[in-house]
Amino acid sequence: MTSRSQARLGRSILLHLFLTPLALIWLFPLWMMVVFSTMPDNGIFSPGIELLPHDNFLDNVANLQRDTNFIGAIGISVSVAVTYTVLSVLLTSMAGWALARYEFHGKGAVVAIIFGTITLPYAVVLIPQFIMVARDFALANTWIALIVPPLFNSLGVLFMRQAFSMMPAELFDAARVEGVKEWRIFLFVALPLARPMLAALAIILFLASWNNYLWPLLINSQPGAMTAPVALGTLIGLTKVSWGGIMAGAVMLTVPMLIVFVLLQRHFIAGIAAGAVK
């Protein structure tokens, strides 16, 4: 083994020795969530520290389903998240394409406004958005209200603008010379080239919709149309809190997303890296 290989191996060992404790610290709350999901409500607050799972998970899931119809809520969350992700990726890609490849009056101002919206706290627009959707448009308790208002994602627009700006303009000019229409250039030339960035953006948007709690809580008050995070929140009552059900529901919401991220992390990292380098 050469000295360079030995130095690389030593750096790798030191890096793993440094990162492993940090990873364990990050994973410990998730493990405790799994442990709590297998315990009864009164067992969670027992004096001793429990680090191993118990056998009460199925009972907690049954109680959760009885109280909230959680399986139905998960189905609603999946439907909303998938629809939102598809539409938002298409919308942000179209906006990013226009900002990257077309010149028009006021383009700089539009980009500046989009940058400015990123700095606005969500609480600033939440109440005006709720009044407009619920009172002016009378769309409360509808899927349109759940999906459409958050569709325009400023960060996604800027991310796709950067991705399209990296592509060679000569490629699109050659397509125009051949008489290809603009919408075909966008759909069949630009989007296939941006697949890594689209995959990363889709993962981010799906997780944002999956974890969204405040907006679905405000705009949807019907028990049979609640998303999964809102359904979990209903277990916190004035006199009783079903901690076992909450932990079981949290596991059911978290573990699948962790598995999906682990399986798709290569595409996610590739898309982020490709969109960040110019």
mmCIF file of C-alpha atoms in Angstrom:
data_model
loop_
_atom_site.group_PDB
_atom_site.id
_atom_site.type_symbol
_atom_site.label_atom_id
_atom_site.label_comp_id
_atom_site.label_asym_id
_atom_site.label_seq_id
_atom_site.Cartn_x
_atom_site.Cartn_y
_atom_site.Cartn_z
ATOM 1 C CA MET A 1 0.000 0.000 0.000
ATOM 2 C CA THR A 2 1.443 3.361 -1.019
ATOM 3 C CA SER A 3 1.797 6.280 1.373
ATOM 4 C CA ARG A 4 -0.949 8.129 -0.459
ATOM 5 C CA SER A 5 -3.341 5.199 -0.021
ATOM 6 C CA GLN A 6 -2.439 4.954 3.653
ATOM 7 C CA ALA A 7 -3.112 8.671 4.133
ATOM 8 C CA ARG A 8 -6.471 8.339 2.355
ATOM 9 C CA LEU A 9 -7.382 5.350 4.542
ATOM 10 C CA GLY A 10 -6.388 7.250 7.684
ATOM 11 C CA ARG A 11 -8.529 10.235 6.721
ATOM 12 C CA SER A 12 -11.457 7.919 5.997
ATOM 13 C CA ILE A 13 -11.135 6.246 9.413
ATOM 14 C CA LEU A 14 -10.941 9.601 11.219
ATOM 15 C CA LEU A 15 -13.938 10.889 9.293
ATOM 16 C CA HIS A 16 -16.001 7.823 10.214
ATOM 17 C CA LEU A 17 -14.932 8.076 13.855
ATOM 18 C CA PHE A 18 -16.162 11.674 13.868
ATOM 19 C CA LEU A 19 -19.406 11.153 11.947
ATOM 20 C CA THR A 20 -20.577 7.895 13.564
ATOM 21 C CA PRO A 21 -21.362 9.466 16.986
ATOM 22 C CA LEU A 22 -23.181 12.324 15.223
ATOM 23 C CA ALA A 23 -25.241 9.817 13.230
ATOM 24 C CA LEU A 24 -26.115 7.921 16.416
ATOM 25 C CA ILE A 25 -27.207 11.163 18.106
ATOM 26 C CA TRP A 26 -29.453 11.937 15.128
ATOM 27 C CA LEU A 27 -30.893 8.407 15.017
ATOM 28 C CA PHE A 28 -31.530 8.092 18.764
ATOM 29 C CA PRO A 29 -34.800 10.133 18.794
ATOM 30 C CA LEU A 30 -36.073 8.087 15.856
ATOM 31 C CA TRP A 31 -35.277 4.877 17.695
ATOM 32 C CA MET A 32 -37.058 6.140 20.814
ATOM 33 C CA MET A 33 -40.076 6.989 18.660
ATOM 34 C CA VAL A 34 -40.134 3.354 17.506
ATOM 35 C CA VAL A 35 -39.789 2.147 21.106
ATOM 36 C CA PHE A 36 -42.594 4.419 22.338
ATOM 37 C CA SER A 37 -44.859 3.227 19.520
ATOM 38 C CA THR A 38 -44.675 -0.294 20.984
ATOM 39 C CA MET A 39 -45.619 0.776 24.516
ATOM 40 C CA PRO A 40 -49.008 1.533 26.095
ATOM 41 C CA ASP A 41 -49.875 5.123 26.984
ATOM 42 C CA ASN A 42 -49.029 4.748 30.648
ATOM 43 C CA GLY A 43 -45.781 2.916 29.883
ATOM 44 C CA ILE A 44 -44.300 5.850 27.975
ATOM 45 C CA PHE A 45 -44.067 7.891 31.181
ATOM 46 C CA SER A 46 -42.693 5.076 33.338
ATOM 47 C CA PRO A 47 -39.776 6.091 35.619
ATOM 48 C CA GLY A 48 -37.281 3.763 33.966
ATOM 49 C CA ILE A 49 -35.629 4.314 30.614
ATOM 50 C CA GLU A 50 -36.810 1.787 28.028
ATOM 51 C CA LEU A 51 -34.503 1.210 25.077
ATOM 52 C CA LEU A 52 -36.008 -1.975 23.658
ATOM 53 C CA PRO A 53 -39.351 -2.338 21.840
ATOM 54 C CA HIS A 54 -42.383 -3.872 23.567
ATOM 55 C CA ASP A 55 -45.319 -5.736 22.053
ATOM 56 C CA ASN A 56 -48.066 -3.094 22.056
ATOM 57 C CA PHE A 57 -47.559 -1.704 18.519
ATOM 58 C CA LEU A 58 -50.526 -3.462 16.901
ATOM 59 C CA ASP A 59 -52.824 -2.376 19.742
ATOM 60 C CA ASN A 60 -51.692 1.224 19.298
ATOM 61 C CA VAL A 61 -52.300 0.992 15.543
ATOM 62 C CA ALA A 62 -55.768 -0.461 16.129
ATOM 63 C CA ASN A 63 -56.629 2.340 18.556
ATOM 64 C CA LEU A 64 -55.251 4.889 16.123
ATOM 65 C CA GLN A 65 -57.344 3.510 13.272
ATOM 66 C CA ARG A 66 -60.457 3.418 15.476
ATOM 67 C CA ASP A 67 -60.046 7.026 16.599
ATOM 68 C CA THR A 68 -58.956 8.680 13.341
ATOM 69 C CA ASN A 69 -59.374 6.312 10.352
ATOM 70 C CA PHE A 70 -55.639 6.755 9.904
ATOM 71 C CA ILE A 71 -55.339 4.447 6.884
ATOM 72 C CA GLY A 72 -57.817 6.628 5.023
ATOM 73 C CA ALA A 73 -55.902 9.748 6.100
ATOM 74 C CA ILE A 74 -52.678 8.241 4.755
ATOM 75 C CA GLY A 75 -54.449 7.588 1.452
ATOM 76 C CA ILE A 76 -55.510 11.240 1.303
ATOM 77 C CA SER A 77 -51.971 12.390 2.126
ATOM 78 C CA VAL A 78 -50.490 10.195 -0.606
ATOM 79 C CA SER A 79 -53.012 11.420 -3.192
ATOM 80 C CA VAL A 80 -52.504 15.075 -2.266
ATOM 81 C CA ALA A 81 -48.703 14.773 -2.149
ATOM 82 C CA VAL A 82 -48.450 12.968 -5.504
ATOM 83 C CA THR A 83 -50.812 15.389 -7.265
ATOM 84 C CA TYR A 84 -49.094 18.392 -5.718
ATOM 85 C CA THR A 85 -45.643 17.117 -6.647
ATOM 86 C CA VAL A 86 -46.514 16.447 -10.296
ATOM 87 C CA LEU A 87 -48.246 19.789 -10.805
ATOM 88 C CA SER A 88 -45.677 21.802 -8.858
ATOM 89 C CA VAL A 89 -42.713 20.236 -10.685
ATOM 90 C CA LEU A 90 -44.374 21.040 -14.019
ATOM 91 C CA LEU A 91 -45.255 24.603 -12.974
ATOM 92 C CA THR A 92 -41.855 25.428 -11.468
ATOM 93 C CA SER A 93 -40.096 23.880 -14.467
ATOM 94 C CA MET A 94 -42.109 26.031 -16.882
ATOM 95 C CA ALA A 95 -41.348 29.165 -14.847
ATOM 96 C CA GLY A 96 -37.667 28.253 -14.553
ATOM 97 C CA TRP A 97 -37.479 27.614 -18.308
ATOM 98 C CA ALA A 98 -39.019 30.993 -19.105
ATOM 99 C CA LEU A 99 -36.675 32.843 -16.733
ATOM 100 C CA ALA A 100 -33.609 31.001 -18.020
ATOM 101 C CA ARG A 101 -34.196 31.003 -21.787
ATOM 102 C CA TYR A 102 -36.400 33.961 -22.691
ATOM 103 C CA GLU A 103 -35.698 37.674 -22.575
ATOM 104 C CA PHE A 104 -38.620 39.958 -21.742
ATOM 105 C CA HIS A 105 -39.218 43.350 -20.184
ATOM 106 C CA GLY A 106 -39.144 43.225 -16.387
ATOM 107 C CA LYS A 107 -37.372 39.877 -16.171
ATOM 108 C CA GLY A 108 -34.929 41.161 -13.566
ATOM 109 C CA ALA A 109 -37.771 42.484 -11.442
ATOM 110 C CA VAL A 110 -39.569 39.133 -11.612
ATOM 111 C CA VAL A 111 -36.453 37.287 -10.468
ATOM 112 C CA ALA A 112 -35.944 39.803 -7.661
ATOM 113 C CA ILE A 113 -39.548 39.381 -6.490
ATOM 114 C CA ILE A 114 -39.172 35.586 -6.479
ATOM 115 C CA PHE A 115 -35.985 35.916 -4.440
ATOM 116 C CA GLY A 116 -37.816 38.242 -2.076
ATOM 117 C CA THR A 117 -40.653 35.789 -1.474
ATOM 118 C CA ILE A 118 -38.151 33.273 -0.114
ATOM 119 C CA THR A 119 -37.356 35.640 2.761
ATOM 120 C CA LEU A 120 -41.019 35.994 3.783
ATOM 121 C CA PRO A 121 -42.072 33.858 6.760
ATOM 122 C CA TYR A 122 -44.974 31.580 5.921
ATOM 123 C CA ALA A 123 -47.006 33.093 8.771
ATOM 124 C CA VAL A 124 -47.070 36.427 6.905
ATOM 125 C CA VAL A 125 -49.056 35.012 3.969
ATOM 126 C CA LEU A 126 -50.991 32.323 5.837
ATOM 127 C CA ILE A 127 -53.945 34.409 7.040
ATOM 128 C CA PRO A 128 -54.449 36.394 3.775
ATOM 129 C CA GLN A 129 -54.205 33.131 1.842
ATOM 130 C CA PHE A 130 -56.771 31.484 4.114
ATOM 131 C CA ILE A 131 -59.207 34.416 3.796
ATOM 132 C CA MET A 132 -58.865 34.462 0.007
ATOM 133 C CA VAL A 133 -59.302 30.698 -0.418
ATOM 134 C CA ALA A 134 -61.981 30.079 2.229
ATOM 135 C CA ARG A 135 -64.058 33.279 2.046
ATOM 136 C CA ASP A 136 -63.536 34.805 -1.382
ATOM 137 C CA PHE A 137 -63.304 31.590 -3.427
ATOM 138 C CA ALA A 138 -65.364 29.378 -1.053
ATOM 139 C CA LEU A 139 -62.970 26.472 -1.548
ATOM 140 C CA ALA A 140 -62.588 25.352 2.059
ATOM 141 C CA ASN A 141 -62.762 21.584 2.611
ATOM 142 C CA THR A 142 -61.844 20.812 -0.998
ATOM 143 C CA TRP A 143 -58.842 19.152 -2.586
ATOM 144 C CA ILE A 144 -58.300 22.277 -4.674
ATOM 145 C CA ALA A 145 -57.668 24.241 -1.487
ATOM 146 C CA LEU A 146 -55.176 21.624 -0.289
ATOM 147 C CA ILE A 147 -53.201 21.408 -3.532
ATOM 148 C CA VAL A 148 -53.399 24.650 -5.516
ATOM 149 C CA PRO A 149 -52.361 27.461 -3.087
ATOM 150 C CA PRO A 150 -48.876 26.024 -2.321
ATOM 151 C CA LEU A 151 -48.193 25.029 -5.950
ATOM 152 C CA PHE A 152 -45.877 27.907 -6.832
ATOM 153 C CA ASN A 153 -42.611 27.152 -5.036
ATOM 154 C CA SER A 154 -40.111 30.006 -5.271
ATOM 155 C CA LEU A 155 -37.125 27.856 -4.396
ATOM 156 C CA GLY A 156 -38.159 25.311 -7.009
ATOM 157 C CA VAL A 157 -38.422 28.013 -9.686
ATOM 158 C CA LEU A 158 -34.938 29.320 -8.925
ATOM 159 C CA PHE A 159 -33.555 25.786 -8.782
ATOM 160 C CA MET A 160 -34.946 24.924 -12.220
ATOM 161 C CA ARG A 161 -33.870 28.287 -13.605
ATOM 162 C CA GLN A 162 -30.332 27.428 -12.583
ATOM 163 C CA ALA A 163 -30.628 23.953 -14.088
ATOM 164 C CA PHE A 164 -31.864 25.221 -17.468
ATOM 165 C CA SER A 165 -29.276 28.012 -17.505
ATOM 166 C CA MET A 166 -26.510 25.389 -17.393
ATOM 167 C CA MET A 167 -27.684 23.727 -20.599
ATOM 168 C CA PRO A 168 -26.056 24.775 -23.917
ATOM 169 C CA ALA A 169 -28.190 27.300 -25.780
ATOM 170 C CA GLU A 170 -26.907 25.933 -29.104
ATOM 171 C CA LEU A 171 -28.864 22.730 -28.549
ATOM 172 C CA PHE A 172 -32.171 24.583 -28.346
ATOM 173 C CA ASP A 173 -31.258 26.925 -31.198
ATOM 174 C CA ALA A 174 -30.582 23.904 -33.406
ATOM 175 C CA ALA A 175 -34.016 22.514 -32.559
ATOM 176 C CA ARG A 176 -35.623 25.848 -33.463
ATOM 177 C CA VAL A 177 -33.775 25.887 -36.783
ATOM 178 C CA GLU A 178 -35.256 22.454 -37.503
ATOM 179 C CA GLY A 179 -38.713 23.925 -36.938
ATOM 180 C CA VAL A 180 -39.424 22.284 -33.586
ATOM 181 C CA LYS A 181 -42.073 24.178 -31.647
ATOM 182 C CA GLU A 182 -41.206 25.734 -28.302
ATOM 183 C CA TRP A 183 -43.415 23.446 -26.243
ATOM 184 C CA ARG A 184 -41.808 20.375 -27.831
ATOM 185 C CA ILE A 185 -38.342 21.748 -27.105
ATOM 186 C CA PHE A 186 -39.322 22.175 -23.476
ATOM 187 C CA LEU A 187 -41.002 18.780 -23.082
ATOM 188 C CA PHE A 188 -38.772 16.561 -25.206
ATOM 189 C CA VAL A 189 -35.367 18.268 -25.073
ATOM 190 C CA ALA A 190 -35.026 20.357 -21.923
ATOM 191 C CA LEU A 191 -36.917 18.194 -19.414
ATOM 192 C CA PRO A 192 -35.098 14.927 -20.291
ATOM 193 C CA LEU A 193 -31.772 16.719 -19.824
ATOM 194 C CA ALA A 194 -32.926 17.987 -16.429
ATOM 195 C CA ARG A 195 -34.033 14.591 -15.069
ATOM 196 C CA PRO A 196 -31.581 14.551 -12.109
ATOM 197 C CA MET A 197 -32.681 18.030 -11.020
ATOM 198 C CA LEU A 198 -36.342 17.131 -11.533
ATOM 199 C CA ALA A 199 -35.904 14.039 -9.356
ATOM 200 C CA ALA A 200 -34.321 16.064 -6.553
ATOM 201 C CA LEU A 201 -37.017 18.730 -6.773
ATOM 202 C CA ALA A 202 -39.780 16.093 -6.786
ATOM 203 C CA ILE A 203 -38.406 14.511 -3.599
ATOM 204 C CA ILE A 204 -38.239 17.888 -1.844
ATOM 205 C CA LEU A 205 -41.753 18.889 -2.887
ATOM 206 C CA PHE A 206 -43.255 15.505 -2.010
ATOM 207 C CA LEU A 207 -41.766 15.602 1.485
ATOM 208 C CA ALA A 208 -42.932 19.201 1.945
ATOM 209 C CA SER A 209 -46.497 18.217 1.081
ATOM 210 C CA TRP A 210 -46.312 14.981 3.097
ATOM 211 C CA ASN A 211 -45.202 16.841 6.243
ATOM 212 C CA ASN A 212 -47.443 19.880 5.777
ATOM 213 C CA TYR A 213 -49.600 20.355 8.852
ATOM 214 C CA LEU A 214 -50.628 23.980 9.341
ATOM 215 C CA TRP A 215 -52.324 24.709 6.001
ATOM 216 C CA PRO A 216 -54.371 21.446 5.859
ATOM 217 C CA LEU A 217 -55.360 22.049 9.487
ATOM 218 C CA LEU A 218 -56.727 25.507 8.687
ATOM 219 C CA ILE A 219 -58.403 24.879 5.345
ATOM 220 C CA ASN A 220 -59.950 21.457 5.973
ATOM 221 C CA SER A 221 -62.192 20.909 8.983
ATOM 222 C CA GLN A 222 -64.039 17.759 7.877
ATOM 223 C CA PRO A 223 -62.936 14.667 9.849
ATOM 224 C CA GLY A 224 -63.247 12.385 6.825
ATOM 225 C CA ALA A 225 -60.964 14.508 4.644
ATOM 226 C CA MET A 226 -58.008 15.086 6.978
ATOM 227 C CA THR A 227 -54.454 14.425 5.932
ATOM 228 C CA ALA A 228 -52.393 12.087 8.106
ATOM 229 C CA PRO A 229 -50.485 14.761 10.120
ATOM 230 C CA VAL A 230 -53.758 16.557 10.922
ATOM 231 C CA ALA A 231 -55.385 13.252 11.906
ATOM 232 C CA LEU A 232 -52.533 12.621 14.338
ATOM 233 C CA GLY A 233 -53.089 16.048 15.870
ATOM 234 C CA THR A 234 -56.673 15.162 16.757
ATOM 235 C CA LEU A 235 -55.364 12.603 19.275
ATOM 236 C CA ILE A 236 -54.251 15.455 21.531
ATOM 237 C CA GLY A 237 -57.343 16.278 23.566
ATOM 238 C CA LEU A 238 -58.055 18.506 26.546
ATOM 239 C CA THR A 239 -58.195 15.661 29.047
ATOM 240 C CA LYS A 240 -56.569 12.737 27.212
ATOM 241 C CA VAL A 241 -53.623 12.320 24.883
ATOM 242 C CA SER A 242 -53.173 9.019 23.060
ATOM 243 C CA TRP A 243 -49.374 8.977 23.102
ATOM 244 C CA GLY A 244 -49.134 5.378 21.940
ATOM 245 C CA GLY A 245 -51.327 6.112 18.917
ATOM 246 C CA ILE A 246 -49.393 9.282 18.135
ATOM 247 C CA MET A 247 -46.069 7.440 18.224
ATOM 248 C CA ALA A 248 -47.437 4.570 16.120
ATOM 249 C CA GLY A 249 -48.777 7.035 13.548
ATOM 250 C CA ALA A 250 -45.483 8.917 13.521
ATOM 251 C CA VAL A 251 -43.649 5.667 12.791
ATOM 252 C CA MET A 252 -46.068 4.850 9.976
ATOM 253 C CA LEU A 253 -45.464 8.293 8.454
ATOM 254 C CA THR A 254 -41.708 8.479 8.988
ATOM 255 C CA VAL A 255 -40.305 5.036 8.235
ATOM 256 C CA PRO A 256 -41.619 4.794 4.624
ATOM 257 C CA MET A 257 -40.193 8.229 3.835
ATOM 258 C CA LEU A 258 -36.799 7.247 5.272
ATOM 259 C CA ILE A 259 -36.796 4.085 3.157
ATOM 260 C CA VAL A 260 -37.721 6.046 0.029
ATOM 261 C CA PHE A 261 -34.994 8.602 0.715
ATOM 262 C CA VAL A 262 -32.356 5.900 1.275
ATOM 263 C CA LEU A 263 -33.340 4.220 -1.999
ATOM 264 C CA LEU A 264 -33.373 7.505 -3.941
ATOM 265 C CA GLN A 265 -30.551 9.353 -2.199
ATOM 266 C CA ARG A 266 -28.195 8.855 -5.138
ATOM 267 C CA HIS A 267 -30.629 10.638 -7.471
ATOM 268 C CA PHE A 268 -31.296 13.314 -4.865
ATOM 269 C CA ILE A 269 -27.604 14.096 -4.303
ATOM 270 C CA ALA A 270 -26.897 13.995 -8.039
ATOM 271 C CA GLY A 271 -29.722 16.430 -8.736
ATOM 272 C CA ILE A 272 -28.689 18.851 -5.988
ATOM 273 C CA ALA A 273 -25.050 18.756 -7.114
ATOM 274 C CA ALA A 274 -25.979 19.220 -10.769
ATOM 275 C CA GLY A 275 -28.233 22.168 -9.995
ATOM 276 C CA ALA A 276 -25.706 23.870 -7.747
ATOM 277 C CA VAL A 277 -22.753 23.928 -10.154
ATOM 278 C CA LYS A 278 -22.601 26.315 -13.038
#
